[in-house]
CSV table of C-alpha atoms in Angstrom, one decimal:
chain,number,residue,atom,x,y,z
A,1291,UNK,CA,0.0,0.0,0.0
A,1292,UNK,CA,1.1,3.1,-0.5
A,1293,UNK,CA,0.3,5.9,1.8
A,1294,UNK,CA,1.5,9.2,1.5
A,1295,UNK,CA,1.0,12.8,4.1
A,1296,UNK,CA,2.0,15.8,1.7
A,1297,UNK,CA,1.2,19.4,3.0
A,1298,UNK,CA,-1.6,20.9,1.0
A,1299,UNK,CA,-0.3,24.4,2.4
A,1300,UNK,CA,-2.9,27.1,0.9
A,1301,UNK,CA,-3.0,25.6,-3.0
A,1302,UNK,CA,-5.5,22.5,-3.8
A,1303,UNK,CA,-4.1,22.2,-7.2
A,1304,UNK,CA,-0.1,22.4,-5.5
A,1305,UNK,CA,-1.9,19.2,-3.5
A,1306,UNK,CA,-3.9,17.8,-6.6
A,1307,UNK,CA,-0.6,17.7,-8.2
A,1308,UNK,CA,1.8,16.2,-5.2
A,1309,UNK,CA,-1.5,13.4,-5.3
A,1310,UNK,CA,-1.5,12.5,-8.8
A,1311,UNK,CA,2.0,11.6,-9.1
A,1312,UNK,CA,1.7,9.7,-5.9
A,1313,UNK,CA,-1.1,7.6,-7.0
A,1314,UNK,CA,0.4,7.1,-10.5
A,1315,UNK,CA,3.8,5.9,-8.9
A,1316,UNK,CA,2.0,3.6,-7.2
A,1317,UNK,CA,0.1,2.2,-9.9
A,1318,UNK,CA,3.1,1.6,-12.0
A,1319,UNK,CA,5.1,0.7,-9.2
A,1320,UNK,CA,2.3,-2.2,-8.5
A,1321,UNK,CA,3.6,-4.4,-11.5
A,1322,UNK,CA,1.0,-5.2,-14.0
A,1323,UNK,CA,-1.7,-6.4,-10.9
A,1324,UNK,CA,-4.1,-3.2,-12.0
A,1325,UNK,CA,-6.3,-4.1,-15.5
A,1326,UNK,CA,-5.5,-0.8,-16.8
A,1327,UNK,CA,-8.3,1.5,-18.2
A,1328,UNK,CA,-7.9,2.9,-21.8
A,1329,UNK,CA,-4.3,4.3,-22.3
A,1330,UNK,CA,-3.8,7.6,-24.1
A,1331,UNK,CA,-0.3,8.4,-25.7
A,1332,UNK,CA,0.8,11.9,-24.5
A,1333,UNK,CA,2.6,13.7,-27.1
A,1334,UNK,CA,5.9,13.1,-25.3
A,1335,UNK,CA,5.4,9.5,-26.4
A,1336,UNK,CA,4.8,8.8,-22.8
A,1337,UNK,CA,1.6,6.6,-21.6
A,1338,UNK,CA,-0.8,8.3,-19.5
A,1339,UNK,CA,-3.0,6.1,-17.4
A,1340,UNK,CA,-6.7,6.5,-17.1
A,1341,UNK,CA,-7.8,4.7,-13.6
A,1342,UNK,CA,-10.8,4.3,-11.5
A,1343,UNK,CA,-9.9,6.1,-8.4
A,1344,UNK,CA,-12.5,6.1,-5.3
A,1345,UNK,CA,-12.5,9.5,-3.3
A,1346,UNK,CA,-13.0,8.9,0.4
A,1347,UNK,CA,-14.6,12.9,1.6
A,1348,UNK,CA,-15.6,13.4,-2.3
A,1349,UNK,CA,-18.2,16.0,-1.0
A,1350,UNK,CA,-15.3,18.1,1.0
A,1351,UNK,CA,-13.7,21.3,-0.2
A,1352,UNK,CA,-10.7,19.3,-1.0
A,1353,UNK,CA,-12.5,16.1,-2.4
A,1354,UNK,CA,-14.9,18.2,-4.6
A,1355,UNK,CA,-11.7,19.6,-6.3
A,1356,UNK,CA,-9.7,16.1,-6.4
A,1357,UNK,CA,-12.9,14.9,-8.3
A,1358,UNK,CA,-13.2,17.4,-10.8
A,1359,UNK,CA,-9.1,17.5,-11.5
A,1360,UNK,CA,-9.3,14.3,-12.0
A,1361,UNK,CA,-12.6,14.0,-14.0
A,1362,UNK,CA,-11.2,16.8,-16.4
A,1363,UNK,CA,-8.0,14.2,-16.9
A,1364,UNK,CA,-10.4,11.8,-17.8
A,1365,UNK,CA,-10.5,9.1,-15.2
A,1366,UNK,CA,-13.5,7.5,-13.7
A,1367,UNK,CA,-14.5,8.4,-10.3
A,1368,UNK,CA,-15.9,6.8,-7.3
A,1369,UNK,CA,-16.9,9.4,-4.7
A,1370,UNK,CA,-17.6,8.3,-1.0
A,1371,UNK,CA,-19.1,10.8,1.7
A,1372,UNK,CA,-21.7,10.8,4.5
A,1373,UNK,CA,-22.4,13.6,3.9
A,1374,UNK,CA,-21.9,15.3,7.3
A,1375,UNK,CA,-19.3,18.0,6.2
A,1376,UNK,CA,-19.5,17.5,3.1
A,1377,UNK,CA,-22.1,18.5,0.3
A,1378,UNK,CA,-24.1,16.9,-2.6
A,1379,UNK,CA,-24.7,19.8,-5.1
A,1380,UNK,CA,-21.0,19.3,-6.1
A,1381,UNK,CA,-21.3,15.9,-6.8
A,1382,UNK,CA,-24.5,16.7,-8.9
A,1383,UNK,CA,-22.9,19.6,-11.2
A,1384,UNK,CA,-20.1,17.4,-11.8
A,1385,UNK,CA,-22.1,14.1,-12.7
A,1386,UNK,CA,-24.4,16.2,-14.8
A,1387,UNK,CA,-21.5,17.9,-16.3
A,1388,UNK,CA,-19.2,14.3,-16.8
A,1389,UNK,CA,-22.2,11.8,-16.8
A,1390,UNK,CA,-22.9,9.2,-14.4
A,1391,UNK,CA,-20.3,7.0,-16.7
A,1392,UNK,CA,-17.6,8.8,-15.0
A,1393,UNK,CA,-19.1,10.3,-12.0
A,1394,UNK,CA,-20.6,7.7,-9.1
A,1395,UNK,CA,-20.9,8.8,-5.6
A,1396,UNK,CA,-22.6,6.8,-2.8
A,1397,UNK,CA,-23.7,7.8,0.9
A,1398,UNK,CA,-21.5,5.5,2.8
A,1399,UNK,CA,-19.9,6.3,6.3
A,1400,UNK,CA,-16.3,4.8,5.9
A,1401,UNK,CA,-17.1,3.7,9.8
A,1402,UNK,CA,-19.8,1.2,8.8
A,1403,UNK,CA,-19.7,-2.1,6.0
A,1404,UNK,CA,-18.5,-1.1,2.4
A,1405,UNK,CA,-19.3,-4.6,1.2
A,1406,UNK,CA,-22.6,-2.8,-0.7
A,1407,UNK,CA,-20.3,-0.1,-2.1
A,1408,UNK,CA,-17.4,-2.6,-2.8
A,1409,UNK,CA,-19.8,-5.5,-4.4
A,1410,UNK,CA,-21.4,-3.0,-7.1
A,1411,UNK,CA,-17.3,-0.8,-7.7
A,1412,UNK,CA,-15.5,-3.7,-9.0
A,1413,UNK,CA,-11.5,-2.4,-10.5
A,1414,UNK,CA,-11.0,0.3,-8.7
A,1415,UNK,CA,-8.0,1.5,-9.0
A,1416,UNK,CA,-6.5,3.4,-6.0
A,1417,UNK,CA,-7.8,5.3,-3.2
A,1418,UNK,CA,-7.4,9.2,-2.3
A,1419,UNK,CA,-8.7,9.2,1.2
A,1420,UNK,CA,-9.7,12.6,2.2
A,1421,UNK,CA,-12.7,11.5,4.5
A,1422,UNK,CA,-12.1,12.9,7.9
A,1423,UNK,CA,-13.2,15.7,10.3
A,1424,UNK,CA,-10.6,18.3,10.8
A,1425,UNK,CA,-11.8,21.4,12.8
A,1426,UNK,CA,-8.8,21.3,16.0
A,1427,UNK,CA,-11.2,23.5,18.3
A,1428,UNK,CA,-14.0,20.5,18.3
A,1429,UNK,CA,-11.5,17.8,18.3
A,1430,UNK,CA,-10.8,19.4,21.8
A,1431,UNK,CA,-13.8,19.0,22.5
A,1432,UNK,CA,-15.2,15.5,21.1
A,1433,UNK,CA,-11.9,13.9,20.9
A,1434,UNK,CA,-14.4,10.3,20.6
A,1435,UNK,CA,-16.1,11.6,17.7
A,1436,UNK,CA,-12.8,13.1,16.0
A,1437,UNK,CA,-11.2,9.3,17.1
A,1438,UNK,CA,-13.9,7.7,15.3
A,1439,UNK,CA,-14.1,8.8,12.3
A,1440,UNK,CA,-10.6,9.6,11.9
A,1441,UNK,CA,-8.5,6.8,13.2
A,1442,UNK,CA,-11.5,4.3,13.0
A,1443,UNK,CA,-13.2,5.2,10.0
A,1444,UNK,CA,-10.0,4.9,8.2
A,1445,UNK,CA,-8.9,1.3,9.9
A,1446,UNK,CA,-12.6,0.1,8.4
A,1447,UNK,CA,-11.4,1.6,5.4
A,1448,UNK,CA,-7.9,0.0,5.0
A,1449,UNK,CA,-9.4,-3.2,5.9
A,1450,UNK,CA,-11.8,-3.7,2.6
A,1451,UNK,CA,-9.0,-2.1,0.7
A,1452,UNK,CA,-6.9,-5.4,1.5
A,1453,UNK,CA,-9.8,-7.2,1.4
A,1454,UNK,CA,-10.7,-6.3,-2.3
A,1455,UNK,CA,-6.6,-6.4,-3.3
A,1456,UNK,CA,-6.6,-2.9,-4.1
A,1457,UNK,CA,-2.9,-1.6,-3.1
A,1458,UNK,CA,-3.2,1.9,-3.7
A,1459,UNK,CA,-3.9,4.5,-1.4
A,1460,UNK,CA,-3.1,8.3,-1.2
A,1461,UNK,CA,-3.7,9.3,2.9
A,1462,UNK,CA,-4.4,12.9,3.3
């Protein structure tokens, strides 16, 4: 698995960026295991990959953005949020604006069972987890909650990544 922390600092697309190549390093690093999605020659004479990437937080600030960046490099997305930070409307504008072929984002707490979410996703990909709560003044003060869903959450997560072989992970 690779995991990888880099500072988002003040610029999403600095972050979007750092992510990619993180994401695409692991991909190629993982040997041939991923059935690749179409492959588009750049001009360089280089391969660029298109993958199905799942977005853990896809209804965040952040994951919004990671979603469309990624959409507008063509890949297919999987987006992942409950929905309790996060928004819907988006999500919608995106889908509408990339089709449903592209765009597919489910209600799922990353706490609770994936096996619905991971029984209809087959292939994906890698992972760009950005599902977590991150405000420091109510982590003070519901250090259970913020334990939960950050530390636990992303345990859950891990475990039906293994589970369903996928090997790639960017951790934010």
């Amino acid at each position: 698995i690779l995991i990888a922390a880099p500072l988002l600092g003040e610029y999403p697309d600095k972050f979007f960026a750092i992510g990619s190549f993180l994401v695409f390093l692991g991909l190629y690093l993982s040997e041939g295991r991923i059935q690749w999605h179409p492959f588009h020659k750049l001009k360089s004479g280089k391969i660029w990959i298109m993958a199905k990437l799942l977005i853990t937080g896809a209804g965040g600030y952040i994951g919004s953005i990671a979603t469309y960046q990624f959409l507008q490099k063509g890949h297919e997305i999987v987006g992942v949020d409950n929905f309790s930070r996060g928004f819907k409307e988006p999500l919608d504008l995106l889908k509408d604006k990339f089709t449903e072929s592209k765009l597919r984002y489910y209600n799922f707490d990353i706490r609770n069972d994936l096996t619905p979410l991971f029984d209809k996703e087959k292939n994906i990909d890698a992972v760009i987890h950005y599902a977590a709560f991150l405000s420091v003044d109510e982590s003070m003060k519901k250090p259970e909650e913020y334990f939960s869903n950050n530390v636990s959450g992303s345990q859950n997560l891990l475990t039906y990544l293994l589970n369903n072989n996928i090997k790639n992970i960017v951790f934010s």
